[in-house]
Coordinates of C-alpha atoms and ligand atoms in Angstrom, one line a residue:
M237 CA -30.2 -6.3 9.9
G238 CA -26.3 -5.7 9.7
L239 CA -24.6 -2.2 9.5
Q240 CA -24.5 -2.4 5.7
S241 CA -28.1 -0.5 6.0
A242 CA -27.3 2.0 8.7
Q243 CA -27.7 5.4 8.5
S244 CA -23.6 6.7 9.4
P245 CA -22.6 10.3 8.4
G246 CA -22.1 10.4 5.2
H247 CA -21.7 6.2 4.5
P248 CA -24.6 4.3 4.6
D249 CA -22.5 1.0 3.6
R250 CA -20.9 -0.8 6.4
S251 CA -21.8 -3.9 7.5
A252 CA -20.4 -6.0 10.6
L253 CA -20.8 -9.3 12.3
T254 CA -20.8 -11.9 14.7
S255 CA -19.9 -15.7 14.3
G256 CA -17.1 -18.3 15.0
R257 CA -13.8 -17.8 12.7
E258 CA -10.8 -19.3 11.6
S259 CA -8.1 -18.9 14.6
A260 CA -4.8 -19.2 12.1
F261 CA -2.5 -16.6 11.0
H262 CA -0.3 -18.2 8.4
P263 CA 2.6 -15.8 7.4
V264 CA 3.4 -16.4 3.6
E265 CA 6.5 -16.8 1.6
C266 CA 5.4 -16.1 -2.0
Q267 CA 7.4 -15.0 -4.9
V268 CA 5.9 -12.2 -7.0
T269 CA 3.3 -13.2 -9.4
W270 CA 2.8 -11.3 -12.5
W271 CA -0.5 -10.4 -14.0
D272 CA -1.4 -9.8 -17.6
N273 CA -4.0 -8.1 -19.4
G274 CA -6.3 -8.6 -16.0
S275 CA -5.5 -12.8 -16.0
M276 CA -3.4 -14.3 -13.4
A277 CA -0.6 -15.4 -15.3
S278 CA 0.8 -17.7 -12.4
V279 CA 0.4 -18.5 -8.8
S280 CA 2.8 -19.2 -6.4
G281 CA 4.0 -19.6 -2.5
N282 CA 1.6 -20.8 0.4
A283 CA -0.9 -18.2 0.4
A284 CA -2.0 -18.9 -3.0
Q285 CA -2.8 -22.6 -2.3
G286 CA -3.6 -21.7 1.6
H287 CA -5.0 -24.0 4.2
D288 CA -8.5 -23.0 3.3
S289 CA -10.5 -21.4 0.4
P290 CA -9.4 -17.6 0.1
A291 CA -11.5 -14.7 1.9
V292 CA -12.1 -13.2 -1.6
T293 CA -12.1 -14.4 -5.3
I294 CA -12.3 -11.9 -7.9
R295 CA -12.4 -13.3 -11.3
D296 CA -12.6 -10.8 -15.0
L297 CA -14.1 -8.0 -13.2
F298 CA -15.6 -5.8 -15.1
I299 CA -16.4 -1.8 -13.5
R300 CA -17.5 1.1 -15.1
R301 CA -18.0 4.1 -13.4
G302 CA -19.4 7.1 -15.0
R303 CA -17.4 7.0 -18.5
T304 CA -14.5 5.4 -17.0
V305 CA -13.5 1.8 -16.9
V306 CA -11.7 1.1 -13.9
F307 CA -11.3 -2.8 -14.2
D308 CA -11.3 -4.5 -17.4
G309 CA -10.5 -8.3 -16.7
L310 CA -9.2 -8.2 -13.1
S311 CA -8.9 -11.1 -11.1
L312 CA -7.2 -11.8 -7.9
Q313 CA -7.4 -13.4 -4.5
I314 CA -7.2 -12.5 -1.1
P315 CA -6.0 -14.9 1.7
R316 CA -7.6 -15.7 5.3
G317 CA -6.6 -14.5 8.2
Q318 CA -3.6 -12.2 7.0
I319 CA -3.0 -8.7 6.4
T320 CA -3.6 -7.8 2.6
G321 CA -2.5 -4.4 1.6
L322 CA -3.7 -3.1 -1.9
L323 CA -1.6 -0.3 -2.6
G324 CA -1.4 1.6 -5.6
P325 CA -1.7 5.5 -7.0
S326 CA -4.7 7.6 -6.6
G327 CA -7.2 6.9 -8.9
C328 CA -6.0 3.6 -9.2
G329 CA -9.2 2.1 -8.5
K330 CA -8.6 0.6 -4.4
T331 CA -11.9 2.0 -3.3
T332 CA -13.8 0.6 -6.1
L333 CA -12.6 -2.8 -5.6
M334 CA -13.1 -2.1 -1.7
R335 CA -16.8 -1.4 -2.6
A336 CA -16.7 -4.3 -4.8
V337 CA -15.6 -6.4 -2.1
V338 CA -18.3 -5.0 0.3
G339 CA -21.1 -5.5 -2.2
V340 CA -22.0 -2.0 -2.7
Q341 CA -20.4 -1.2 -6.4
K342 CA -22.3 -1.9 -9.0
I343 CA -20.6 -4.6 -11.5
H344 CA -20.8 -4.8 -14.8
G345 CA -19.2 -8.4 -15.3
G346 CA -17.4 -10.9 -13.6
T347 CA -17.9 -12.2 -10.0
V348 CA -16.6 -11.4 -6.6
E349 CA -16.8 -14.1 -3.9
V350 CA -16.6 -13.4 -0.4
L351 CA -16.3 -16.0 2.2
G352 CA -17.6 -18.1 -0.2
E353 CA -21.0 -15.8 -1.0
P354 CA -21.4 -13.5 -3.5
A355 CA -20.3 -9.8 -2.4
G356 CA -23.0 -8.0 -0.4
A357 CA -25.0 -11.3 -0.2
R358 CA -26.9 -11.3 2.9
A359 CA -25.6 -13.8 4.8
L360 CA -22.5 -11.6 4.5
R361 CA -24.0 -8.8 6.6
S362 CA -22.8 -9.9 9.5
L363 CA -19.6 -11.0 8.4
V364 CA -18.1 -8.3 7.0
A365 CA -16.8 -4.9 8.1
Y366 CA -16.5 -1.6 6.0
D367 CA -14.2 1.3 7.2
T368 CA -14.5 3.8 4.6
Q369 CA -11.8 6.5 4.1
T370 CA -14.0 9.4 6.3
A371 CA -14.7 8.1 9.9
S372 CA -18.2 7.0 9.9
V373 CA -19.1 8.5 13.3
Y374 CA -21.2 11.5 14.8
D375 CA -19.6 14.5 16.0
D376 CA -22.4 15.1 18.4
L377 CA -22.3 12.5 20.1
T378 CA -19.7 10.7 22.9
V379 CA -17.6 7.8 21.9
R380 CA -19.8 5.9 24.2
Q381 CA -23.2 7.0 22.7
N382 CA -22.1 6.3 18.8
L383 CA -20.5 2.8 20.1
N384 CA -23.7 1.6 21.7
Y385 CA -25.7 3.1 19.1
F386 CA -24.1 1.2 16.1
A387 CA -24.1 -1.8 18.7
R388 CA -27.8 -1.5 18.9
I389 CA -28.1 -1.8 15.1
V390 CA -25.7 -4.7 14.8
G391 CA -27.7 -6.3 17.9
A392 CA -24.2 -6.5 19.7
D393 CA -24.5 -6.7 23.8
R394 CA -23.7 -3.5 25.7
E395 CA -20.4 -5.7 26.7
A396 CA -19.1 -5.2 23.1
T397 CA -19.2 -1.7 23.3
E398 CA -16.3 -1.8 26.2
R399 CA -14.7 -5.0 24.3
V400 CA -13.9 -2.6 21.1
A401 CA -13.2 0.3 23.1
H402 CA -10.2 -1.3 24.5
E403 CA -9.4 -3.2 21.4
V404 CA -8.8 -0.1 19.4
G405 CA -7.2 2.0 23.0
M406 CA -10.2 4.3 23.5
T407 CA -11.4 3.1 26.7
S408 CA -10.7 6.4 28.6
N409 CA -12.1 8.1 25.8
L410 CA -15.6 6.7 26.3
R411 CA -17.0 9.7 27.5
S412 CA -15.7 12.3 24.9
L413 CA -17.5 14.2 22.0
V414 CA -16.1 12.6 18.8
A415 CA -15.8 16.4 17.8
N416 CA -13.4 17.0 20.4
L417 CA -11.2 13.9 19.4
S418 CA -7.7 13.9 17.3
G419 CA -8.0 12.5 13.7
G420 CA -6.0 9.3 15.0
Q421 CA -8.7 8.7 17.7
R422 CA -11.5 9.5 15.1
S423 CA -10.0 6.8 13.2
R424 CA -9.9 4.5 16.4
V425 CA -13.8 5.1 17.2
S426 CA -14.6 4.5 13.4
L427 CA -12.7 1.2 13.5
A428 CA -14.2 0.4 17.1
V429 CA -17.8 0.4 15.1
A430 CA -16.3 -1.9 12.5
L431 CA -15.4 -4.3 15.2
L432 CA -18.6 -4.2 16.8
G433 CA -20.0 -7.2 15.1
D434 CA -16.9 -8.9 15.3
P435 CA -16.4 -9.7 11.7
E436 CA -14.4 -12.0 9.8
L437 CA -13.2 -9.7 7.2
I438 CA -12.8 -6.1 7.6
V439 CA -12.2 -3.7 5.0
L440 CA -10.1 -0.7 5.6
D441 CA -10.1 2.4 3.1
E442 CA -6.7 4.4 3.5
P443 CA -7.3 3.9 7.5
T444 CA -3.9 5.7 8.1
V445 CA -4.5 8.6 5.6
G446 CA -3.6 12.4 7.3
L447 CA -2.1 10.6 10.5
D448 CA 1.3 11.2 11.6
P449 CA 3.9 8.7 11.4
T450 CA 3.3 7.6 15.6
L451 CA -0.4 7.1 15.0
R452 CA 0.1 5.3 11.8
Q453 CA 2.4 3.0 13.7
E454 CA -0.2 2.2 16.3
L455 CA -3.0 1.6 14.2
W456 CA -0.8 -0.7 11.9
M457 CA 0.0 -2.7 15.3
L458 CA -4.1 -2.9 15.8
F459 CA -4.2 -4.3 11.9
R460 CA -2.0 -7.2 13.7
S461 CA -3.4 -7.9 16.3
L462 CA -6.5 -8.0 14.5
A463 CA -5.3 -10.6 12.0
Q464 CA -3.7 -12.5 14.8
R465 CA -6.8 -13.2 16.0
G466 CA -7.4 -14.8 12.7
I467 CA -9.3 -12.0 11.0
T468 CA -8.9 -11.0 7.2
V469 CA -7.6 -7.6 7.1
L470 CA -7.8 -5.9 3.4
V471 CA -6.4 -2.4 3.7
T472 CA -5.5 0.1 0.9
S473 CA -3.1 2.8 0.8
H474 CA -1.2 4.7 -1.6
V475 CA 1.9 5.2 0.8
M476 CA 4.0 2.6 -0.7
D477 CA 5.9 2.3 3.1
E478 CA 3.2 0.8 4.3
A479 CA 4.0 -1.9 2.2
L480 CA 6.3 -3.2 4.9
H481 CA 3.3 -3.6 7.4
C482 CA 1.7 -6.2 5.0
D483 CA 1.8 -10.1 5.0
R484 CA 0.5 -10.1 1.3
L485 CA 0.8 -7.0 -1.4
L486 CA -1.4 -6.8 -4.4
L487 CA 0.4 -3.4 -6.2
M488 CA -2.7 -1.9 -8.3
R489 CA -1.7 0.7 -11.1
E490 CA -4.7 1.7 -13.6
G491 CA -7.0 -0.9 -12.9
K492 CA -4.6 -3.8 -13.4
I493 CA -2.7 -5.9 -10.5
I494 CA 0.8 -5.3 -11.5
A495 CA 2.3 -7.5 -9.1
D496 CA 0.7 -10.0 -6.2
T497 CA 3.6 -10.4 -3.6
T498 CA 5.2 -10.1 -0.1
P499 CA 7.0 -7.3 1.3
T500 CA 10.2 -9.7 1.1
G501 CA 9.6 -10.6 -2.4
L502 CA 8.6 -7.2 -3.2
L503 CA 12.0 -5.8 -2.6
K504 CA 14.1 -9.4 -3.3
D505 CA 12.6 -9.6 -6.7
T506 CA 12.6 -6.1 -7.8
G507 CA 16.3 -6.0 -6.4
T508 CA 15.6 -2.5 -4.2
T509 CA 15.9 -1.2 -1.0
N510 CA 12.7 0.7 -0.4
P511 CA 9.2 0.1 -1.4
D512 CA 8.9 3.4 -3.4
A513 CA 11.6 2.2 -5.7
A514 CA 10.3 -1.6 -5.9
F515 CA 7.1 0.3 -7.2
L516 CA 8.8 2.5 -9.8
E517 CA 11.0 -0.7 -10.8
L518 CA 7.2 -2.6 -11.6
I519 CA 5.7 0.1 -13.6
A520 CA 9.0 -0.1 -15.7
R521 CA 8.9 -3.9 -16.2
S522 CA 5.2 -3.9 -16.6
E523 CA 5.3 -1.3 -19.9
Q524 CA 8.4 -3.2 -20.7
R525 CA 6.2 -5.7 -21.2
L526 CA 3.2 -4.3 -23.1
E527 CA 5.8 -2.9 -25.7
P528 CA 5.9 -5.0 -28.8
G529 CA 9.1 -7.1 -28.8
H530 CA 8.7 -8.1 -25.5
G531 CA 6.7 -11.1 -23.4
K532 CA 3.2 -12.1 -24.7
H533 CA 3.1 -10.1 -27.1
A534 CA 6.7 -11.3 -28.8
A535 CA 5.5 -14.7 -28.4
Q536 CA 2.4 -13.8 -30.4
Q537 CA 4.3 -12.4 -33.4
E538 CA 6.7 -15.0 -33.5
S539 CA 4.2 -17.7 -33.4
S540 CA 2.2 -16.0 -36.3
Ligands
ATP1103 N1 -18.8 8.5 -8.6 C1 -17.5 8.1 -9.6 N2 -17.7 8.6 -10.7 C2 -17.6 8.4 -11.9 N3 -16.3 8.1 -12.0 C3 -15.5 7.8 -10.6 C4 -16.0 7.8 -9.7 N4 -15.9 7.3 -8.5 C5 -14.3 7.0 -8.8 N5 -14.7 7.5 -10.2 C6 -13.1 7.0 -11.2 O1 -12.9 5.7 -10.9 C7 -11.6 5.6 -11.1 C8 -11.0 5.0 -9.7 O2 -11.3 5.3 -8.8 P1 -11.0 5.1 -6.9 O3 -11.4 6.1 -6.0 O4 -11.5 3.9 -7.2 O5 -9.9 5.1 -6.8 P2 -8.6 5.1 -5.9 O6 -7.5 4.4 -6.2 O7 -9.5 4.8 -4.3 O8 -8.2 6.6 -5.4 P3 -7.6 7.4 -3.8 O9 -6.7 6.6 -3.6 O10 -7.8 8.7 -4.8 O11 -8.9 7.1 -3.1 C9 -10.7 7.1 -11.0 O12 -10.7 7.6 -12.4 C10 -12.1 7.8 -10.5 O13 -12.0 8.8 -11.4

Protein backbone atom coordinates (compact mmCIF):
# COMPACT_ATOMS: atom_id res chain seq x y z
CA MET A 1 0.00 0.00 0.00
CA GLY A 2 1.36 3.38 -0.92
CA LEU A 3 1.18 6.47 1.20
CA GLN A 4 -1.63 7.61 -1.06
CA SER A 5 -3.99 5.88 1.29
CA ALA A 6 -2.21 6.89 4.47
CA GLN A 7 -4.21 9.00 6.85
CA SER A 8 -1.80 11.80 7.52
CA PRO A 9 -3.28 14.79 9.34
CA GLY A 10 -5.45 16.80 7.02
CA HIS A 11 -3.95 15.24 3.90
CA PRO A 12 -4.93 11.70 3.09
CA ASP A 13 -3.53 11.96 -0.43
CA ARG A 14 0.21 11.54 -0.11
CA SER A 15 2.01 8.90 -2.13
CA ALA A 16 5.57 7.69 -2.22
CA LEU A 17 7.82 5.14 -3.87
CA THR A 18 10.60 2.66 -4.31
CA SER A 19 12.35 1.81 -7.52
CA GLY A 20 15.15 2.53 -9.90
CA ARG A 21 15.11 5.84 -11.66
CA GLU A 22 16.77 7.77 -14.43
CA SER A 23 19.93 9.38 -13.23
CA ALA A 24 20.26 12.06 -15.86
CA PHE A 25 20.11 15.76 -15.22
CA HIS A 26 19.86 17.72 -18.44
CA PRO A 27 19.79 21.48 -18.31
CA VAL A 28 17.37 22.89 -20.82
CA GLU A 29 17.54 25.83 -23.13
CA CYS A 30 14.29 26.52 -24.85
CA GLN A 31 12.42 29.52 -26.04
CA VAL A 32 9.16 30.77 -24.64
CA THR A 33 6.43 28.54 -25.96
CA TRP A 34 3.12 30.25 -26.48
CA TRP A 35 -0.12 28.52 -25.84
CA ASP A 36 -3.41 29.48 -27.33
CA ASN A 37 -6.78 28.40 -25.98
CA GLY A 38 -5.07 25.63 -24.02
CA SER A 39 -3.37 24.01 -26.99
CA MET A 40 0.35 23.82 -27.53
CA ALA A 41 1.20 26.42 -30.13
CA SER A 42 4.77 25.30 -30.62
CA VAL A 43 7.38 23.14 -28.96
CA SER A 44 10.96 24.28 -28.87
CA GLY A 45 14.22 23.36 -27.20
CA ASN A 46 15.82 20.22 -25.82
CA ALA A 47 13.46 19.76 -22.91
CA ALA A 48 10.42 19.33 -25.09
CA GLN A 49 12.17 16.87 -27.39
CA GLY A 50 14.05 15.32 -24.51
CA HIS A 51 16.25 12.30 -24.10
CA ASP A 52 13.30 10.45 -22.71
CA SER A 53 9.55 10.58 -22.48
CA PRO A 54 8.14 13.40 -20.34
CA ALA A 55 7.40 12.73 -16.68
CA VAL A 56 3.93 14.21 -17.15
CA THR A 57 1.84 14.70 -20.27
CA ILE A 58 -1.49 16.49 -20.01
CA ARG A 59 -3.83 16.71 -22.96
CA ASP A 60 -7.02 18.75 -23.28
CA LEU A 61 -7.67 18.74 -19.56
CA PHE A 62 -11.07 19.93 -18.44
CA ILE A 63 -11.76 20.31 -14.72
CA ARG A 64 -14.65 21.94 -12.96
CA ARG A 65 -14.62 22.59 -9.21
CA GLY A 66 -18.01 23.54 -7.94
CA ARG A 67 -19.29 26.11 -10.43
CA THR A 68 -15.78 27.16 -11.44
CA VAL A 69 -14.29 25.86 -14.66
CA VAL A 70 -10.64 25.67 -13.61
CA PHE A 71 -9.24 24.16 -16.84
CA ASP A 72 -10.87 24.15 -20.23
CA GLY A 73 -8.57 22.27 -22.61
CA LEU A 74 -5.21 22.55 -20.84
CA SER A 75 -2.25 20.75 -22.44
CA LEU A 76 1.34 20.63 -21.20
CA GLN A 77 4.37 18.43 -20.64
CA ILE A 78 6.79 18.22 -17.73
CA PRO A 79 10.29 16.89 -18.46
CA ARG A 80 12.02 14.31 -16.30
CA GLY A 81 14.89 14.91 -13.93
CA GLN A 82 14.47 18.67 -13.70
CA ILE A 83 12.87 21.26 -11.47
CA THR A 84 9.73 22.51 -13.15
CA GLY A 85 8.12 25.53 -11.52
CA LEU A 86 4.39 26.05 -11.94
CA LEU A 87 3.97 29.70 -11.15
CA GLY A 88 0.96 31.93 -11.14
CA PRO A 89 -1.27 34.07 -8.96
CA SER A 90 -3.49 32.71 -6.24
CA GLY A 91 -6.53 30.92 -7.63
CA CYS A 92 -5.11 30.32 -11.13
CA GLY A 93 -5.32 26.54 -10.70
CA LYS A 94 -1.92 25.39 -9.44
CA THR A 95 -3.19 23.15 -6.65
CA THR A 96 -5.89 21.71 -8.89
CA LEU A 97 -3.24 20.80 -11.44
CA MET A 98 -1.05 19.20 -8.76
CA ARG A 99 -4.03 17.20 -7.57
CA ALA A 100 -4.70 16.04 -11.11
CA VAL A 101 -1.08 14.95 -11.51
CA VAL A 102 -1.11 12.88 -8.32
CA GLY A 103 -4.49 11.44 -9.25
CA VAL A 104 -6.68 12.79 -6.46
CA GLN A 105 -8.62 15.31 -8.53
CA LYS A 106 -11.74 14.37 -10.44
CA ILE A 107 -11.25 15.32 -14.06
CA HIS A 108 -14.10 15.96 -16.48
CA GLY A 109 -12.23 15.62 -19.74
CA GLY A 110 -8.83 15.01 -21.28
CA THR A 111 -5.96 12.87 -20.03
CA VAL A 112 -3.18 13.12 -17.46
CA GLU A 113 -0.33 10.68 -18.00
CA VAL A 114 2.35 10.34 -15.32
CA LEU A 115 5.51 8.28 -15.87
CA GLY A 116 3.70 6.51 -18.68
CA GLU A 117 0.62 5.61 -16.65
CA PRO A 118 -2.75 7.32 -16.17
CA ALA A 119 -2.52 9.66 -13.15
CA GLY A 120 -3.59 7.87 -10.00
CA ALA A 121 -2.85 4.40 -11.40
CA ARG A 122 -1.94 1.82 -8.81
CA ALA A 123 1.51 1.43 -10.37
CA LEU A 124 2.24 5.07 -9.53
CA ARG A 125 1.56 4.84 -5.83
CA SER A 126 5.12 3.89 -5.17
CA LEU A 127 6.56 6.34 -7.70
CA VAL A 128 4.94 9.68 -6.97
CA ALA A 129 5.22 11.72 -3.79
CA TYR A 130 2.94 14.64 -2.99
CA ASP A 131 3.83 17.24 -0.41
CA THR A 132 0.73 19.33 0.17
CA GLN A 133 0.57 22.99 1.17
CA THR A 134 0.26 22.18 4.86
CA ALA A 135 2.95 20.04 6.46
CA SER A 136 1.46 16.55 6.70
CA VAL A 137 3.04 15.35 9.92
CA TYR A 138 1.82 14.65 13.43
CA ASP A 139 2.54 17.41 15.96
CA ASP A 140 2.45 15.11 18.97
CA LEU A 141 5.12 12.74 17.63
CA THR A 142 8.84 13.31 17.35
CA VAL A 143 10.49 13.62 13.97
CA ARG A 144 11.78 10.06 14.25
CA GLN A 145 8.39 8.70 15.28
CA ASN A 146 6.74 10.43 12.32
CA LEU A 147 9.31 9.07 9.91
CA ASN A 148 9.15 5.55 11.35
CA TYR A 149 5.37 5.60 11.15
CA PHE A 150 5.28 6.66 7.51
CA ALA A 151 8.19 4.36 6.67
CA ARG A 152 6.10 1.42 7.81
CA ILE A 153 3.19 2.58 5.67
CA VAL A 154 5.28 2.75 2.49
CA GLY A 155 7.22 -0.38 3.35
CA ALA A 156 10.54 1.44 3.74
CA ASP A 157 13.15 0.05 6.09
CA ARG A 158 14.45 1.69 9.27
CA GLU A 159 17.54 2.95 7.46
CA ALA A 160 15.25 5.04 5.28
CA THR A 161 14.38 7.16 8.31
CA GLU A 162 18.02 8.05 8.86
CA ARG A 163 18.59 8.59 5.15
CA VAL A 164 15.74 11.04 4.58
CA ALA A 165 16.45 12.89 7.84
CA HIS A 166 19.99 13.38 6.60
CA GLU A 167 18.78 14.46 3.14
CA VAL A 168 16.64 17.26 4.57
CA GLY A 169 19.20 18.25 7.23
CA MET A 170 17.12 17.12 10.21
CA THR A 171 19.38 14.46 11.71
CA SER A 172 19.99 16.51 14.85
CA ASN A 173 16.23 17.02 15.32
CA LEU A 174 15.13 13.40 15.18
CA ARG A 175 14.16 13.43 18.87
CA SER A 176 12.32 16.76 18.70
CA LEU A 177 8.55 16.95 18.94
CA VAL A 178 7.18 18.27 15.65
CA ALA A 179 5.03 20.72 17.63
CA ASN A 180 8.24 22.39 18.80
CA LEU A 181 9.75 22.85 15.34
CA SER A 182 9.88 26.03 13.29
CA GLY A 183 7.82 26.35 10.12
CA GLY A 184 10.82 25.61 7.97
CA GLN A 185 11.73 22.54 10.01
CA ARG A 186 8.18 21.23 9.76
CA SER A 187 8.33 21.66 5.99
CA ARG A 188 11.55 19.66 5.98
CA VAL A 189 10.01 16.83 7.97
CA SER A 190 7.06 16.79 5.61
CA LEU A 191 9.45 16.65 2.68
CA ALA A 192 11.40 13.85 4.39
CA VAL A 193 8.17 11.85 4.63
CA ALA A 194 7.60 12.38 0.92
CA LEU A 195 11.12 11.10 0.22
CA LEU A 196 10.77 7.95 2.31
CA GLY A 197 9.70 5.77 -0.56
CA ASP A 198 12.43 7.13 -2.86
CA PRO A 199 10.11 8.75 -5.44
CA GLU A 200 10.74 9.36 -9.15
CA LEU A 201 8.41 12.35 -9.20
CA ILE A 202 7.91 14.66 -6.27
CA VAL A 203 5.09 17.20 -6.35
CA LEU A 204 5.47 20.12 -3.95
CA ASP A 205 2.62 22.56 -3.49
CA GLU A 206 3.88 25.97 -2.32
CA PRO A 207 6.63 24.44 -0.15
CA THR A 208 8.29 27.77 0.60
CA VAL A 209 5.20 29.79 1.51
CA GLY A 210 5.60 31.67 4.80
CA LEU A 211 9.31 30.89 5.10
CA ASP A 212 12.03 33.50 5.50
CA PRO A 213 14.50 34.04 2.64
CA THR A 214 17.22 31.91 4.24
CA LEU A 215 14.95 28.92 4.73
CA ARG A 216 13.54 29.35 1.23
CA GLN A 217 17.06 29.35 -0.17
CA GLU A 218 17.92 26.19 1.77
CA LEU A 219 14.82 24.42 0.53
CA TRP A 220 15.60 25.32 -3.08
CA MET A 221 19.10 23.92 -2.62
CA LEU A 222 17.50 20.75 -1.38
CA PHE A 223 15.19 20.59 -4.42
CA ARG A 224 18.24 21.08 -6.61
CA SER A 225 20.00 18.15 -4.98
CA LEU A 226 16.92 16.00 -5.63
CA ALA A 227 16.90 16.95 -9.32
CA GLN A 228 20.61 16.24 -9.56
CA ARG A 229 19.82 12.72 -8.38
CA GLY A 230 17.41 12.37 -11.29
CA ILE A 231 14.18 13.03 -9.41
CA THR A 232 11.59 15.07 -11.29
CA VAL A 233 10.58 17.98 -9.07
CA LEU A 234 7.32 19.79 -9.78
CA VAL A 235 6.90 22.77 -7.52
CA THR A 236 4.27 25.50 -7.33
CA SER A 237 4.70 29.04 -6.14
CA HIS A 238 2.96 32.35 -6.47
CA VAL A 239 6.25 34.16 -5.77
CA MET A 240 7.65 34.96 -9.17
CA ASP A 241 11.21 35.39 -7.87
CA GLU A 242 11.30 31.67 -7.19
CA ALA A 243 11.23 31.16 -10.96
CA LEU A 244 14.97 31.70 -11.01
CA HIS A 245 15.56 28.47 -9.09
CA CYS A 246 13.83 26.31 -11.70
CA ASP A 247 15.08 24.62 -14.86
CA ARG A 248 11.74 24.89 -16.56
CA LEU A 249 8.88 27.29 -16.01
CA LEU A 250 5.19 26.96 -16.63
CA LEU A 251 3.53 30.31 -16.06
CA MET A 252 -0.17 30.03 -15.43
CA ARG A 253 -2.97 32.53 -15.35
CA GLU A 254 -6.68 31.82 -14.97
CA GLY A 255 -6.29 28.15 -15.82
CA LYS A 256 -4.12 28.70 -18.89
CA ILE A 257 -0.40 28.27 -19.44
CA ILE A 258 0.71 31.62 -20.79
CA ALA A 259 4.36 30.60 -21.19
CA ASP A 260 6.45 27.43 -21.13
CA THR A 261 10.04 28.56 -20.83
CA THR A 262 13.26 28.72 -18.78
CA PRO A 263 14.41 31.48 -16.41
CA THR A 264 16.87 32.75 -19.00
CA GLY A 265 14.30 32.52 -21.78
CA LEU A 266 11.69 34.29 -19.66
CA LEU A 267 13.84 37.37 -19.09
CA LYS A 268 15.32 37.39 -22.57
CA ASP A 269 12.08 37.02 -24.46
CA THR A 270 10.23 39.59 -22.39
CA GLY A 271 13.15 42.05 -22.32
CA THR A 272 12.84 42.39 -18.55
CA THR A 273 15.27 42.07 -15.68
CA ASN A 274 13.15 40.35 -13.06
CA PRO A 275 10.48 37.62 -13.09
CA ASP A 276 7.74 39.90 -11.72
CA ALA A 277 8.14 42.31 -14.59
CA ALA A 278 8.39 39.40 -17.02
CA PHE A 279 5.12 37.92 -15.78
CA LEU A 280 3.36 41.27 -16.16
CA GLU A 281 4.72 41.57 -19.68
CA LEU A 282 3.45 38.09 -20.53
CA ILE A 283 0.01 38.95 -19.20
CA ALA A 284 -0.06 42.09 -21.30
CA ARG A 285 0.96 40.11 -24.38
CA SER A 286 -1.57 37.36 -23.80
CA GLU A 287 -4.35 39.91 -23.38
CA GLN A 288 -3.22 41.71 -26.50
CA ARG A 289 -3.28 38.43 -28.43
CA LEU A 290 -6.88 37.86 -27.45
CA GLU A 291 -8.00 41.28 -28.62
CA PRO A 292 -9.63 41.51 -32.07
CA GLY A 293 -7.05 42.47 -34.67
CA HIS A 294 -4.28 40.37 -33.12
CA GLY A 295 -2.89 36.86 -33.61
CA LYS A 296 -5.22 33.99 -34.28
CA HIS A 297 -8.36 36.08 -34.21
CA ALA A 298 -6.91 38.43 -36.78
CA ALA A 299 -5.89 35.53 -39.02
CA GLN A 300 -9.40 34.08 -38.83
CA GLN A 301 -10.94 37.42 -39.67
CA GLU A 302 -8.58 37.90 -42.57
CA SER A 303 -9.36 34.51 -44.07
CA SER A 304 -13.11 34.81 -43.71
N1 LIG B 1 -13.02 22.70 -3.26
C1 LIG B 1 -13.33 23.64 -4.16
N2 LIG B 1 -14.60 23.86 -4.55
C2 LIG B 1 -14.90 24.77 -5.47
N3 LIG B 1 -13.98 25.54 -6.09
C3 LIG B 1 -12.71 25.37 -5.75
C4 LIG B 1 -12.31 24.41 -4.77
N4 LIG B 1 -10.97 24.47 -4.65
C5 LIG B 1 -10.55 25.41 -5.50
N5 LIG B 1 -11.59 25.96 -6.15
C6 LIG B 1 -11.51 27.01 -7.17
O1 LIG B 1 -10.71 26.52 -8.22
C7 LIG B 1 -9.87 27.57 -8.72
C8 LIG B 1 -8.42 27.12 -8.67
O2 LIG B 1 -8.06 26.92 -7.31
P1 LIG B 1 -6.62 26.37 -6.91
O3 LIG B 1 -6.63 26.10 -5.45
O4 LIG B 1 -6.24 25.26 -7.82
O5 LIG B 1 -5.70 27.65 -7.24
P2 LIG B 1 -4.21 27.94 -6.79
O6 LIG B 1 -3.54 28.58 -7.96
O7 LIG B 1 -3.59 26.72 -6.24
O8 LIG B 1 -4.40 29.00 -5.63
P3 LIG B 1 -3.46 29.26 -4.34
O9 LIG B 1 -2.15 29.76 -4.86
O10 LIG B 1 -4.23 30.30 -3.58
O11 LIG B 1 -3.35 27.97 -3.60
C9 LIG B 1 -10.16 28.80 -7.88
O12 LIG B 1 -11.08 29.60 -8.59
C10 LIG B 1 -10.81 28.25 -6.64
O13 LIG B 1 -11.73 29.16 -6.10
